[in-house]
């Protein structure tokens, strides 16, 4: 049984997953598992999508690569998809949202995304695709959407998530006792 929870931090590229995970890792001691980095480091990329200028991950290879680490608990799983992770691995799913398309546009164009990639990501955010994916894949009581537009949002979101992690740990300790 895990003594520290696994939390998915998901959302459209540019919503602030990395910023939140880095701060949460510092505040909670949970490990920031950047799936982009893991896929790169452990050779889980399959093929390159020319139009979107991005690599496509081999999901089976990826799950094999992270399973041993994740089943121990204490991971902040940072990725722009979530429904591939088995339900039994996951305790909380945070979907970050950036309702202001102009803010998200600026963040993504600063990364040099091409027009097709930019538009695909803006559409995904406008239609709330990641939130829908999370709600379909996990029980509704563990899926929480939080706004990430301003610096203050990062502070308040992290405070909420830290409080939730503490509460989860306390309830696990009671269960073990
Ligand atoms: P992601 O990991 O979801 O792709 P990121 O954490 O790299 O996104 O953030 C992209 C950029 O936007 C980065 O320059 C930090 C900035 N940013 C993200 N969330 C923010 C927020 N709530 N307030 C201010 N800046 C934010």
XYZ file of N, CA, C and O and ligand atoms in Angstrom:
734
model
N 0.839 -1.208 0.000
C 0.000 0.000 0.000
C 0.879 1.265 0.000
O 1.873 1.313 0.704
N 0.480 2.263 -0.789
C 1.266 3.508 -0.865
C 1.113 4.310 0.431
O 0.011 4.398 0.968
N 2.223 4.924 0.869
C 2.109 5.831 2.020
C 2.150 7.282 1.561
O 1.983 8.208 2.345
N 2.428 7.490 0.266
C 2.403 8.836 -0.307
C 1.634 8.735 -1.636
O 1.801 7.763 -2.379
N 0.783 9.736 -1.917
C -0.109 9.580 -3.079
C 0.581 9.828 -4.416
O 1.616 10.496 -4.490
N -0.028 9.310 -5.472
C 0.364 9.663 -6.835
C -0.652 10.665 -7.377
O -1.859 10.407 -7.343
N -0.125 11.795 -7.851
C -0.986 12.879 -8.331
C -0.642 13.154 -9.792
O 0.529 13.394 -10.118
N -1.649 13.122 -10.657
C -1.421 13.541 -12.052
C -1.660 15.038 -12.127
O -2.674 15.543 -11.638
N -0.703 15.758 -12.723
C -0.917 17.182 -13.024
C -0.986 17.247 -14.551
O 0.031 17.056 -15.242
N -2.198 17.486 -15.070
C -2.351 17.444 -16.516
C -2.966 18.746 -17.042
O -3.291 19.654 -16.274
N -3.110 18.828 -18.342
C -3.668 20.021 -18.990
C -2.954 20.244 -20.311
O -1.893 19.651 -20.573
N -3.541 21.107 -21.111
C -2.981 21.465 -22.418
C -1.547 22.001 -22.243
O -1.270 22.646 -21.236
N -0.649 21.750 -23.192
C 0.681 22.346 -23.096
C 0.594 23.862 -22.831
O -0.260 24.536 -23.399
N 1.447 24.329 -21.917
C 1.482 25.767 -21.618
C 0.605 26.195 -20.466
O 0.668 27.348 -20.028
N -0.227 25.287 -19.897
C -1.115 25.718 -18.798
C -0.378 25.906 -17.474
O -0.908 26.530 -16.557
N 0.836 25.340 -17.363
C 1.580 25.537 -16.113
C 1.876 24.263 -15.333
O 2.160 24.314 -14.144
N 1.894 23.123 -16.020
C 2.141 21.849 -15.321
C 3.531 21.839 -14.684
O 3.687 21.467 -13.526
N 4.536 22.255 -15.461
C 5.909 22.217 -14.948
C 6.071 23.145 -13.745
O 6.638 22.756 -12.718
N 5.540 24.363 -13.890
C 5.654 25.345 -12.801
C 5.022 24.794 -11.520
O 5.615 24.870 -10.435
N 3.832 24.215 -11.640
C 3.164 23.668 -10.459
C 3.941 22.479 -9.891
O 4.120 22.380 -8.681
N 4.390 21.563 -10.773
C 5.082 20.356 -10.264
C 6.376 20.728 -9.548
O 6.702 20.128 -8.521
N 7.101 21.714 -10.099
C 8.371 22.078 -9.450
C 8.109 22.634 -8.052
O 8.793 22.282 -7.095
N 7.115 23.500 -7.953
C 6.809 24.068 -6.635
C 6.290 22.992 -5.676
O 6.700 22.925 -4.516
N 5.422 22.113 -6.174
C 4.863 21.059 -5.312
C 5.953 20.090 -4.856
O 5.941 19.631 -3.708
N 6.895 19.791 -5.744
C 7.982 18.866 -5.377
C 8.788 19.463 -4.224
O 9.142 18.771 -3.264
N 9.037 20.777 -4.309
C 9.794 21.441 -3.235
C 9.025 21.424 -1.925
O 9.589 21.194 -0.861
N 7.717 21.667 -2.030
C 6.933 21.820 -0.797
C 6.552 20.489 -0.161
O 6.301 20.435 1.041
N 6.464 19.423 -0.959
C 5.933 18.158 -0.417
C 6.952 17.028 -0.397
O 6.719 16.015 0.257
N 8.043 17.169 -1.166
C 8.997 16.064 -1.266
C 8.551 14.981 -2.244
O 9.261 13.992 -2.449
N 7.346 15.137 -2.864
C 6.955 14.177 -3.906
C 7.879 14.375 -5.109
O 8.429 15.471 -5.304
N 8.044 13.321 -5.926
C 8.961 13.405 -7.072
C 8.236 13.890 -8.319
O 7.157 13.386 -8.649
N 8.863 14.856 -9.008
C 8.303 15.368 -10.256
C 8.675 14.408 -11.387
O 9.840 14.318 -11.764
N 7.681 13.695 -11.887
C 7.934 12.741 -12.976
C 7.437 13.382 -14.276
O 6.249 13.307 -14.599
N 8.371 14.047 -14.971
C 8.014 14.686 -16.235
C 8.007 13.604 -17.320
O 9.053 13.047 -17.661
N 6.820 13.318 -17.841
C 6.722 12.211 -18.797
C 7.477 12.525 -20.089
O 8.090 11.634 -20.688
N 7.506 13.789 -20.489
C 8.326 14.160 -21.656
C 9.767 13.727 -21.465
O 10.396 13.160 -22.354
N 10.279 14.034 -20.274
C 11.684 13.725 -19.986
C 11.912 12.214 -19.909
O 12.877 11.694 -20.473
N 10.985 11.520 -19.233
C 11.118 10.056 -19.099
C 11.105 9.415 -20.489
O 11.925 8.539 -20.794
N 10.179 9.873 -21.335
C 10.051 9.277 -22.678
C 11.331 9.502 -23.478
O 11.789 8.608 -24.198
N 11.911 10.691 -23.309
C 13.170 11.000 -23.999
C 14.306 10.127 -23.449
O 15.013 9.461 -24.189
N 14.440 10.131 -22.121
C 15.564 9.440 -21.475
C 15.505 7.930 -21.688
O 16.533 7.266 -21.754
N 14.271 7.372 -21.702
C 14.164 5.911 -21.726
C 13.686 5.370 -23.067
O 13.218 4.232 -23.156
N 13.796 6.200 -24.112
C 13.516 5.718 -25.474
C 12.092 5.247 -25.697
O 11.860 4.203 -26.304
N 11.109 5.990 -25.176
C 9.709 5.563 -25.333
C 9.030 6.263 -26.510
O 7.815 6.126 -26.678
N 9.776 7.029 -27.289
C 9.157 7.684 -28.436
C 9.103 6.729 -29.613
O 10.033 5.960 -29.857
N 7.995 6.816 -30.349
C 7.673 5.869 -31.382
C 7.978 6.448 -32.760
O 8.789 5.935 -33.518
N 7.281 7.538 -33.098
C 7.427 8.154 -34.415
C 7.232 9.662 -34.301
O 6.704 10.137 -33.291
N 7.629 10.386 -35.371
C 7.541 11.849 -35.350
C 6.374 12.313 -36.200
O 6.227 11.888 -37.347
N 5.508 13.173 -35.626
C 4.391 13.742 -36.378
C 4.885 15.039 -37.021
O 5.128 16.027 -36.327
N 5.040 15.000 -38.368
C 5.626 16.150 -39.065
C 4.761 17.397 -38.932
O 5.262 18.481 -38.672
N 3.441 17.217 -39.091
C 2.574 18.388 -39.094
C 2.593 19.090 -37.730
O 2.711 20.307 -37.637
N 2.505 18.283 -36.677
C 2.472 18.878 -35.333
C 3.862 19.043 -34.743
O 4.011 19.563 -33.640
N 4.876 18.599 -35.509
C 6.260 18.735 -35.038
C 6.414 18.190 -33.618
O 6.990 18.859 -32.744
N 5.840 16.989 -33.386
C 6.060 16.408 -32.061
C 6.199 14.891 -32.150
O 5.679 14.260 -33.083
N 6.894 14.360 -31.164
C 7.093 12.919 -31.094
C 5.872 12.250 -30.485
O 5.234 12.803 -29.599
N 5.572 11.029 -30.972
C 4.445 10.264 -30.430
C 5.008 9.173 -29.529
O 5.949 8.467 -29.902
N 4.427 9.075 -28.341
C 4.948 8.145 -27.337
C 4.359 6.746 -27.527
O 3.176 6.605 -27.833
N 5.199 5.725 -27.350
C 4.726 4.343 -27.300
C 4.238 4.118 -25.856
O 5.055 3.995 -24.928
N 2.916 4.081 -25.669
C 2.360 4.085 -24.312
C 2.727 2.832 -23.520
O 2.961 2.908 -22.317
N 2.788 1.680 -24.190
C 3.131 0.455 -23.453
C 4.554 0.528 -22.910
O 4.822 0.183 -21.760
N 5.458 1.023 -23.772
C 6.862 1.156 -23.326
C 6.948 2.131 -22.159
O 7.677 1.913 -21.190
N 6.192 3.231 -22.267
C 6.231 4.247 -21.230
C 5.735 3.679 -19.896
O 6.381 3.858 -18.854
N 4.591 2.965 -19.935
C 4.047 2.421 -18.682
C 5.015 1.419 -18.067
O 5.225 1.414 -16.849
N 5.647 0.591 -18.920
C 6.649 -0.362 -18.394
C 7.802 0.388 -17.734
O 8.315 -0.019 -16.699
N 8.190 1.517 -18.371
C 9.358 2.257 -17.881
C 9.105 2.903 -16.516
O 10.026 3.057 -15.723
N 7.845 3.283 -16.234
C 7.607 4.013 -14.976
C 6.930 3.169 -13.891
O 6.842 3.607 -12.749
N 6.461 1.976 -14.259
C 5.623 1.218 -13.312
C 6.281 1.027 -11.939
O 5.672 1.327 -10.901
N 7.532 0.548 -11.914
C 8.164 0.235 -10.620
C 8.211 1.452 -9.718
O 7.995 1.376 -8.512
N 8.495 2.614 -10.339
C 8.605 3.842 -9.558
C 7.224 4.305 -9.074
O 7.052 4.678 -7.912
N 6.254 4.260 -9.985
C 4.945 4.830 -9.641
C 4.214 3.980 -8.592
O 3.579 4.535 -7.692
N 4.334 2.661 -8.672
C 3.564 1.846 -7.704
C 4.044 2.077 -6.262
O 3.306 1.824 -5.318
N 5.250 2.595 -6.105
C 5.720 2.918 -4.743
C 5.041 4.152 -4.172
O 5.116 4.430 -2.974
N 4.450 4.987 -5.050
C 3.761 6.205 -4.603
C 4.683 7.412 -4.584
O 5.881 7.322 -4.848
N 4.083 8.571 -4.271
C 4.860 9.805 -4.119
C 5.287 10.440 -5.427
O 6.305 11.132 -5.472
N 4.505 10.238 -6.507
C 4.888 10.833 -7.804
C 3.914 11.929 -8.219
O 2.694 11.794 -8.067
N 4.492 13.004 -8.768
C 3.708 14.048 -9.433
C 3.892 13.786 -10.917
O 4.962 14.033 -11.472
N 2.865 13.219 -11.537
C 2.986 12.797 -12.937
C 2.565 13.953 -13.832
O 1.406 14.369 -13.809
N 3.518 14.485 -14.589
C 3.313 15.715 -15.362
C 3.244 15.373 -16.852
O 4.259 15.036 -17.463
N 1.980 15.416 -17.382
C 1.858 15.156 -18.826
C 0.567 15.721 -19.392
O -0.395 15.950 -18.655
N 0.557 15.929 -20.725
C -0.615 16.520 -21.371
C -1.643 15.458 -21.779
O -2.490 15.715 -22.637
N -1.551 14.279 -21.164
C -2.574 13.246 -21.352
C -2.646 12.528 -20.019
O -1.704 12.602 -19.222
N -3.769 11.848 -19.744
C -3.828 11.183 -18.446
C -4.486 9.819 -18.494
O -4.238 8.990 -17.636
N -5.290 9.530 -19.533
C -6.122 8.336 -19.432
C -5.375 7.027 -19.641
O -5.955 5.961 -19.527
N -4.071 7.106 -19.945
C -3.310 5.867 -20.122
C -2.852 5.262 -18.788
O -2.522 4.083 -18.718
N -2.821 6.095 -17.714
C -2.310 5.590 -16.438
C -3.410 4.785 -15.739
O -4.525 5.285 -15.566
N -3.106 3.534 -15.319
C -4.134 2.694 -14.703
C -4.756 3.374 -13.481
O -4.042 4.010 -12.702
N -6.066 3.216 -13.329
C -6.782 3.840 -12.210
C -6.165 3.485 -10.858
O -6.117 4.307 -9.956
N -5.694 2.216 -10.757
C -5.174 1.761 -9.466
C -3.890 2.493 -9.065
O -3.480 2.445 -7.914
N -3.246 3.173 -10.007
C -2.007 3.900 -9.685
C -2.283 5.296 -9.123
O -1.407 5.933 -8.558
N -3.486 5.817 -9.364
C -3.698 7.266 -9.246
C -4.635 7.632 -8.095
O -5.706 7.049 -7.944
N -4.212 8.637 -7.290
C -5.015 9.075 -6.146
C -5.706 10.422 -6.384
O -6.728 10.707 -5.768
N -5.121 11.276 -7.207
C -5.722 12.590 -7.478
C -5.310 13.029 -8.883
O -4.166 12.789 -9.299
N -6.251 13.662 -9.598
C -5.953 14.176 -10.941
C -6.266 15.675 -10.955
O -7.422 16.068 -10.750
N -5.241 16.478 -11.142
C -5.428 17.926 -11.234
C -5.374 18.307 -12.714
O -4.379 18.037 -13.393
N -6.456 18.937 -13.193
C -6.465 19.422 -14.577
C -6.324 20.940 -14.516
O -7.217 21.638 -14.025
N -5.185 21.446 -14.974
C -4.975 22.902 -14.978
C -5.646 23.493 -16.206
O -5.589 22.905 -17.298
N -6.280 24.660 -16.023
C -6.995 25.302 -17.119
C -6.516 26.736 -17.280
O -6.182 27.412 -16.291
N -6.469 27.183 -18.535
C -6.137 28.575 -18.818
C -7.261 29.130 -19.708
O -7.159 29.077 -20.935
N -8.341 29.628 -19.083
C -9.498 30.059 -19.876
C -9.173 31.222 -20.824
O -9.836 31.366 -21.853
N -8.178 32.025 -20.499
C -7.845 33.140 -21.392
C -6.984 32.637 -22.553
O -5.819 32.278 -22.376
N -7.592 32.614 -23.756
C -6.831 32.090 -24.904
C -5.671 33.015 -25.257
O -4.657 32.563 -25.773
N -5.802 34.316 -24.950
C -4.689 35.204 -25.314
C -3.461 34.917 -24.442
O -2.330 34.941 -24.911
N -3.707 34.598 -23.169
C -2.568 34.250 -22.292
C -1.909 32.962 -22.807
O -0.687 32.877 -22.954
N -2.738 31.955 -23.117
C -2.174 30.679 -23.576
C -1.471 30.854 -24.922
O -0.375 30.306 -25.144
N -2.073 31.645 -25.789
C -1.457 31.920 -27.101
C -0.045 32.495 -26.901
O 0.915 32.050 -27.529
N 0.067 33.483 -26.019
C 1.383 34.111 -25.790
C 2.400 33.097 -25.250
O 3.555 33.089 -25.662
N 1.939 32.238 -24.331
C 2.880 31.251 -23.758
C 3.358 30.276 -24.839
O 4.540 29.921 -24.876
N 2.425 29.850 -25.696
C 2.804 28.847 -26.704
C 3.605 29.476 -27.839
O 4.539 28.855 -28.364
N 3.268 30.712 -28.215
C 4.075 31.306 -29.300
C 5.481 31.633 -28.806
O 6.438 31.575 -29.574
N 5.623 31.900 -27.487
C 6.968 32.117 -26.944
C 7.826 30.857 -27.088
O 9.056 30.917 -27.105
N 7.174 29.708 -27.188
C 7.912 28.448 -27.376
C 8.236 28.186 -28.842
O 8.821 27.154 -29.166
N 7.740 29.048 -29.724
C 8.020 28.879 -31.150
C 7.183 27.795 -31.816
O 7.579 27.242 -32.847
N 6.012 27.479 -31.239
C 5.139 26.469 -31.860
C 4.702 26.956 -33.241
O 4.405 28.134 -33.420
N 4.603 26.030 -34.216
C 4.089 26.431 -35.534
C 2.568 26.619 -35.450
O 1.938 26.275 -34.452
N 1.991 27.177 -36.527
C 0.571 27.564 -36.506
C -0.340 26.360 -36.230
O -1.278 26.458 -35.432
N -0.040 25.198 -36.863
C -0.909 24.017 -36.695
C -0.884 23.542 -35.237
O -1.930 23.241 -34.644
N 0.310 23.520 -34.664
C 0.454 23.033 -33.291
C -0.205 24.009 -32.305
O -0.869 23.606 -31.346
N -0.023 25.300 -32.596
C -0.624 26.332 -31.755
C -2.151 26.213 -31.762
O -2.796 26.193 -30.716
N -2.708 26.098 -32.965
C -4.161 26.034 -33.102
C -4.722 24.772 -32.459
O -5.739 24.819 -31.771
N -4.036 23.647 -32.663
C -4.527 22.393 -32.070
C -4.587 22.508 -30.540
O -5.543 22.067 -29.905
N -3.560 23.122 -29.960
C -3.536 23.242 -28.498
C -4.567 24.247 -27.989
O -5.214 24.011 -26.960
N -4.741 25.349 -28.703
C -5.767 26.322 -28.288
C -7.156 25.696 -28.370
O -7.970 25.851 -27.457
N -7.424 24.947 -29.439
C -8.725 24.275 -29.576
C -8.930 23.284 -28.429
O -10.012 23.210 -27.844
N -7.886 22.526 -28.117
C -7.989 21.525 -27.040
C -8.361 22.217 -25.727
O -9.179 21.711 -24.949
N -7.785 23.396 -25.489
C -8.074 24.121 -24.244
C -9.490 24.698 -24.261
O -10.239 24.584 -23.287
N -9.879 25.287 -25.398
C -11.223 25.884 -25.505
C -12.295 24.815 -25.270
O -13.280 25.044 -24.568
N -12.099 23.629 -25.828
C -13.114 22.573 -25.692
C -12.959 21.753 -24.402
O -13.724 20.820 -24.163
N -11.967 22.080 -23.597
C -11.799 21.382 -22.313
C -11.529 19.899 -22.491
O -12.017 19.056 -21.729
N -10.721 19.561 -23.515
C -10.543 18.144 -23.838
C -9.867 17.350 -22.726
O -10.220 16.198 -22.471
N -8.889 17.967 -22.071
C -8.177 17.223 -21.019
C -9.068 16.952 -19.813
O -9.000 15.877 -19.214
N -9.930 17.930 -19.494
C -10.844 17.732 -18.363
C -11.823 16.605 -18.695
O -12.098 15.729 -17.861
N -12.300 16.588 -19.920
C -13.233 15.536 -20.329
C -12.536 14.169 -20.266
O -13.088 13.185 -19.766
N -11.297 14.125 -20.781
C -10.532 12.866 -20.759
C -10.367 12.373 -19.317
O -10.559 11.192 -19.027
N -10.016 13.313 -18.413
C -9.799 12.930 -17.010
C -11.092 12.425 -16.386
O -11.103 11.421 -15.660
N -12.205 13.115 -16.670
C -13.486 12.717 -16.062
C -13.958 11.364 -16.585
O -14.627 10.618 -15.883
N -13.610 11.067 -17.842
C -13.998 9.762 -18.388
C -13.141 8.632 -17.818
O -13.598 7.512 -17.657
N -11.879 8.956 -17.522
C -10.947 7.887 -17.140
C -10.937 7.582 -15.642
O -10.614 6.465 -15.244
N -11.274 8.584 -14.797
C -11.137 8.396 -13.340
C -12.450 8.735 -12.635
O -13.303 9.426 -13.203
N -12.569 8.277 -11.356
C -13.784 8.596 -10.586
C -13.877 10.101 -10.400
O -12.869 10.761 -10.129
N -15.109 10.641 -10.499
C -15.235 12.099 -10.535
C -14.725 12.770 -9.268
O -14.241 13.900 -9.310
N -14.778 12.061 -8.104
C -14.358 12.730 -6.865
C -12.841 12.928 -6.774
O -12.368 13.677 -5.930
N -12.069 12.296 -7.662
C -10.614 12.534 -7.595
C -10.143 13.470 -8.720
O -8.947 13.715 -8.850
N -11.061 13.989 -9.523
C -10.667 14.893 -10.624
C -11.022 16.335 -10.251
O -12.178 16.638 -9.966
N -10.011 17.193 -10.224
C -10.222 18.590 -9.809
C -9.632 19.505 -10.879
O -8.491 19.308 -11.299
N -10.410 20.510 -11.329
C -9.847 21.462 -12.286
C -9.552 22.785 -11.593
O -10.344 23.256 -10.767
N -8.381 23.332 -11.899
C -7.917 24.569 -11.263
C -7.433 25.537 -12.346
O -6.812 25.111 -13.325
N -7.704 26.827 -12.123
C -7.293 27.846 -13.100
C -5.825 28.220 -12.904
O -5.359 28.378 -11.774
N -5.101 28.350 -14.026
C -3.686 28.729 -13.957
C -3.399 29.839 -14.965
O -2.895 29.588 -16.060
N -3.790 31.064 -14.580
C -3.528 32.209 -15.466
C -2.461 33.142 -14.888
O -1.612 33.646 -15.611
N -2.543 33.362 -13.558
C -1.654 34.358 -12.938
C -0.733 33.688 -11.921
O -0.996 32.567 -11.489
N 0.317 34.438 -11.515
C 1.240 33.916 -10.501
C 0.495 33.517 -9.226
O 0.802 32.479 -8.623
N -0.482 34.358 -8.843
C -1.250 34.067 -7.612
C -1.959 32.724 -7.690
O -2.153 32.054 -6.669
N -2.363 32.367 -8.917
C -3.060 31.078 -9.077
C -2.123 29.927 -8.710
O -2.558 28.933 -8.122
N -0.854 30.053 -9.095
C 0.106 28.973 -8.787
C 0.186 28.807 -7.268
O 0.124 27.685 -6.751
N 0.268 29.938 -6.571
C 0.366 29.883 -5.101
C -0.875 29.224 -4.501
O -0.769 28.310 -3.683
N -2.057 29.707 -4.905
C -3.275 29.167 -4.266
C -3.518 27.715 -4.684
O -3.928 26.883 -3.857
N -3.235 27.380 -5.936
C -3.421 25.984 -6.369
C -2.497 25.054 -5.584
O -2.909 23.986 -5.119
N -1.220 25.463 -5.470
C -0.263 24.592 -4.766
C -0.673 24.436 -3.302
O -0.590 23.333 -2.749
N -1.154 25.524 -2.686
C -1.579 25.429 -1.281
C -2.717 24.404 -1.156
O -2.716 23.574 -0.235
N -3.659 24.437 -2.091
C -4.776 23.475 -2.038
C -4.289 22.052 -2.215
O -4.712 21.131 -1.527
N -3.367 21.870 -3.168
C -2.892 20.499 -3.458
C -2.057 19.968 -2.289
O -2.179 18.803 -1.897
N -1.231 20.844 -1.692
C -0.422 20.433 -0.535
C -1.350 19.987 0.600
O -1.141 18.941 1.226
N -2.415 20.769 0.834
C -3.361 20.419 1.909
C -4.011 19.061 1.610
O -4.173 18.218 2.502
N -4.348 18.844 0.359
C -4.979 17.577 -0.012
C -4.008 16.409 0.226
O -4.388 15.354 0.747
N -2.728 16.610 -0.158
C -1.719 15.541 0.003
C -1.554 15.203 1.490
O -1.501 14.034 1.876
N -1.513 16.240 2.329
C -1.383 16.011 3.777
C -2.580 15.218 4.299
O -2.432 14.277 5.077
N -3.773 15.629 3.851
C -4.996 14.937 4.312
C -4.979 13.476 3.860
O -5.347 12.571 4.614
N -4.524 13.244 2.642
C -4.457 11.862 2.119
C -3.506 11.031 2.977
O -3.832 9.904 3.371
N -2.335 11.606 3.292
C -1.346 10.858 4.092
C -1.907 10.544 5.474
O -1.742 9.436 5.982
N -2.582 11.536 6.083
C -3.160 11.301 7.414
C -4.200 10.194 7.370
O -4.233 9.327 8.244
N -5.028 10.197 6.336
C -6.073 9.167 6.282
C -5.449 7.796 6.043
O -5.921 6.789 6.590
N -4.351 7.729 5.288
C -3.686 6.432 5.081
C -3.094 5.919 6.382
O -3.179 4.743 6.689
N -2.480 6.848 7.157
C -1.864 6.432 8.421
C -2.936 5.852 9.337
O -2.744 4.827 9.977
N -4.102 6.536 9.363
C -5.195 6.035 10.218
C -5.638 4.651 9.763
O -5.867 3.763 10.570
N -5.714 4.463 8.421
C -6.127 3.153 7.895
C -5.149 2.059 8.322
O -5.549 0.943 8.621
N -3.831 2.412 8.303
C -2.816 1.409 8.658
C -2.934 1.054 10.138
O -2.904 -0.092 10.537
N -3.137 2.138 11.008
C -3.316 1.901 12.447
C -4.545 1.028 12.630
O -4.660 0.150 13.324
P 3.385 23.212 -19.191
O 4.363 22.435 -18.349
O 1.952 22.931 -18.836
O 3.622 23.086 -20.658
P 4.770 25.492 -18.076
O 4.719 25.203 -16.610
O 6.047 25.194 -18.791
O 3.559 24.766 -18.830
O 4.350 27.018 -18.268
C 4.452 27.657 -19.548
C 4.829 29.110 -19.339
O 3.749 29.809 -18.756
C 6.027 29.336 -18.436
O 6.745 30.439 -18.932
C 5.425 29.705 -17.104
C 4.130 30.379 -17.496
N 3.020 30.114 -16.558
C 2.365 28.946 -16.421
N 1.383 29.060 -15.500
C 1.424 30.327 -15.055
C 0.639 31.074 -14.103
N -0.392 30.532 -13.428
N 0.975 32.359 -13.881
C 2.004 32.931 -14.554
N 2.770 32.296 -15.490
C 2.479 31.009 -15.724
